[in-house]
Short mmCIF file of C-alpha atoms in Angstrom, two decimals:
data_model
loop_
_atom_site.label_atom_id
_atom_site.label_comp_id
_atom_site.label_asym_id
_atom_site.label_seq_id
_atom_site.Cartn_x
_atom_site.Cartn_y
_atom_site.Cartn_z
CA HIS A 1 -8.47 12.57 -13.44
CA GLN A 2 -6.03 10.50 -15.85
CA LEU A 3 -2.86 11.69 -14.41
CA PRO A 4 0.51 9.51 -14.59
CA MET A 5 1.49 7.73 -11.16
CA ILE A 6 4.93 9.24 -10.71
CA SER A 7 7.15 7.73 -7.93
CA ILE A 8 10.27 9.29 -7.07
CA LEU A 9 11.90 6.88 -5.03
CA ASP A 10 13.36 3.77 -5.67
CA GLU A 11 13.09 0.70 -3.95
CA THR A 12 16.20 1.43 -1.47
CA GLY A 13 14.66 4.94 -0.44
CA HIS A 14 16.96 6.90 -2.83
CA LEU A 15 15.52 9.54 -5.39
CA ASN A 16 15.23 8.29 -8.78
CA ASP A 17 15.55 9.82 -12.27
CA GLN A 18 11.97 11.74 -11.60
CA VAL A 19 13.85 14.49 -9.79
CA PRO A 20 16.37 17.04 -10.87
CA GLU A 21 19.54 15.53 -11.91
CA ASP A 22 21.36 17.27 -8.69
CA TRP A 23 18.99 15.18 -6.57
CA GLN A 24 19.12 11.78 -8.16
CA GLY A 25 20.24 9.06 -6.02
CA MET A 26 20.25 11.34 -2.71
CA GLU A 27 19.14 9.15 0.18
CA ARG A 28 15.27 10.54 1.01
CA PHE A 29 15.86 12.18 4.60
CA GLU A 30 18.70 13.96 3.17
CA ALA A 31 16.81 14.84 0.20
CA ARG A 32 13.83 16.32 2.24
CA LYS A 33 16.46 18.46 4.09
CA ARG A 34 18.00 19.59 0.56
CA VAL A 35 14.56 20.23 -1.16
CA VAL A 36 13.52 22.62 1.89
CA ASP A 37 17.09 24.27 1.57
CA TRP A 38 16.62 24.81 -1.85
CA PHE A 39 13.16 26.25 -1.56
CA VAL A 40 14.43 28.50 0.95
CA ALA A 41 17.20 29.55 -1.23
CA GLN A 42 14.99 30.34 -4.13
CA ASP A 43 12.81 32.38 -1.82
CA LEU A 44 9.92 30.21 -2.63
CA LEU A 45 9.15 28.81 1.15
CA GLU A 46 6.93 31.11 3.56
CA LYS A 47 6.98 29.00 6.34
CA ILE A 48 7.45 25.54 7.85
CA ASP A 49 4.56 24.45 10.45
CA ASP A 50 4.63 21.48 12.86
CA HIS A 51 2.19 19.18 12.84
CA GLU A 52 1.23 15.70 14.19
CA HIS A 53 0.52 12.74 11.90
CA VAL A 54 1.15 8.82 11.63
CA VAL A 55 4.26 7.63 10.07
CA PRO A 56 4.21 3.87 9.61
CA HIS A 57 7.32 1.80 10.87
CA GLY A 58 8.53 -1.36 10.40
CA ASP A 59 7.38 -3.72 13.12
CA ARG A 60 10.93 -5.56 13.39
CA SER A 61 13.12 -2.80 11.96
CA GLY A 62 11.44 0.50 13.14
CA THR A 63 12.27 1.91 9.79
CA VAL A 64 9.85 4.26 8.44
CA ILE A 65 7.77 2.78 5.81
CA GLU A 66 7.43 5.05 2.69
CA PRO A 67 4.15 4.70 0.13
CA MET A 68 5.32 3.32 -2.92
CA LEU A 69 3.22 2.96 -6.24
CA THR A 70 3.46 -0.44 -7.68
CA ASP A 71 1.50 -2.63 -9.82
CA GLN A 72 -0.82 -5.10 -7.83
CA TRP A 73 -2.14 -8.40 -8.44
CA TYR A 74 -5.50 -9.70 -7.08
CA CYS A 75 -7.27 -12.75 -7.33
CA ASP A 76 -10.78 -13.01 -8.16
CA ALA A 77 -11.88 -14.61 -4.78
CA PRO A 78 -15.67 -13.83 -5.06
CA SER A 79 -15.33 -16.33 -8.16
CA LEU A 80 -13.58 -18.79 -6.45
CA ALA A 81 -16.04 -18.67 -3.65
CA LYS A 82 -19.03 -19.70 -5.72
CA GLU A 83 -17.72 -23.51 -5.86
CA ALA A 84 -17.08 -23.54 -2.22
CA LEU A 85 -20.25 -21.98 -1.41
CA ARG A 86 -22.17 -24.60 -3.57
CA ALA A 87 -20.25 -27.61 -1.76
CA VAL A 88 -21.83 -26.31 1.45
CA ALA A 89 -25.20 -25.84 -0.04
CA ASP A 90 -25.03 -29.13 -1.82
CA GLY A 91 -24.23 -31.03 1.35
CA GLU A 92 -20.62 -31.71 0.33
CA THR A 93 -18.70 -29.98 2.76
CA ARG A 94 -20.26 -29.89 6.04
CA PHE A 95 -19.24 -28.17 9.36
CA ILE A 96 -19.17 -29.57 13.03
CA PRO A 97 -20.77 -27.89 15.05
CA ASN A 98 -23.15 -26.66 11.98
CA ASN A 99 -23.19 -23.21 13.27
CA TRP A 100 -20.10 -22.59 11.47
CA THR A 101 -22.15 -22.81 8.19
CA LYS A 102 -23.79 -19.44 8.58
CA THR A 103 -20.21 -17.75 9.42
CA TYR A 104 -18.55 -19.36 6.48
CA ASN A 105 -21.63 -18.40 4.42
CA GLU A 106 -21.30 -14.63 5.37
CA TRP A 107 -17.69 -14.78 5.22
CA LEU A 108 -17.51 -16.28 1.38
CA ASN A 109 -20.61 -14.00 0.28
CA ASN A 110 -19.13 -10.93 1.24
CA ILE A 111 -15.64 -11.61 0.24
CA GLU A 112 -13.75 -9.16 -1.89
CA PRO A 113 -11.05 -9.60 -4.41
CA TRP A 114 -7.64 -10.63 -2.48
CA CYS A 115 -4.43 -8.33 -3.13
CA ILE A 116 -1.45 -11.26 -3.54
CA SER A 117 1.19 -9.24 -4.85
CA ARG A 118 2.29 -7.50 -1.41
#
């Protein structure tokens, strides 16, 4: 689709310069209320419905976690796995007990790129 990725929140949960000037710098929860109020004032809001959905929260803080668009860095784990698989196949690396060799090979033969930027 080639649409640009636009994020309206900064790292602190405040609206950034991608939103109208009156809302810039506003805290995310207050901004949600103000945006709804704006739509109501403009007679652009037909109704508000309650619905259940999962909102992720931080394990320790309990704070709502907002999805953020960020660049991600990946390690090419499949390429790195080739040498490790070869070492086991050639007997340079052995597992004791040997039944772990199959588990190891299954894991590395199906490994995917590893996101290291999170």
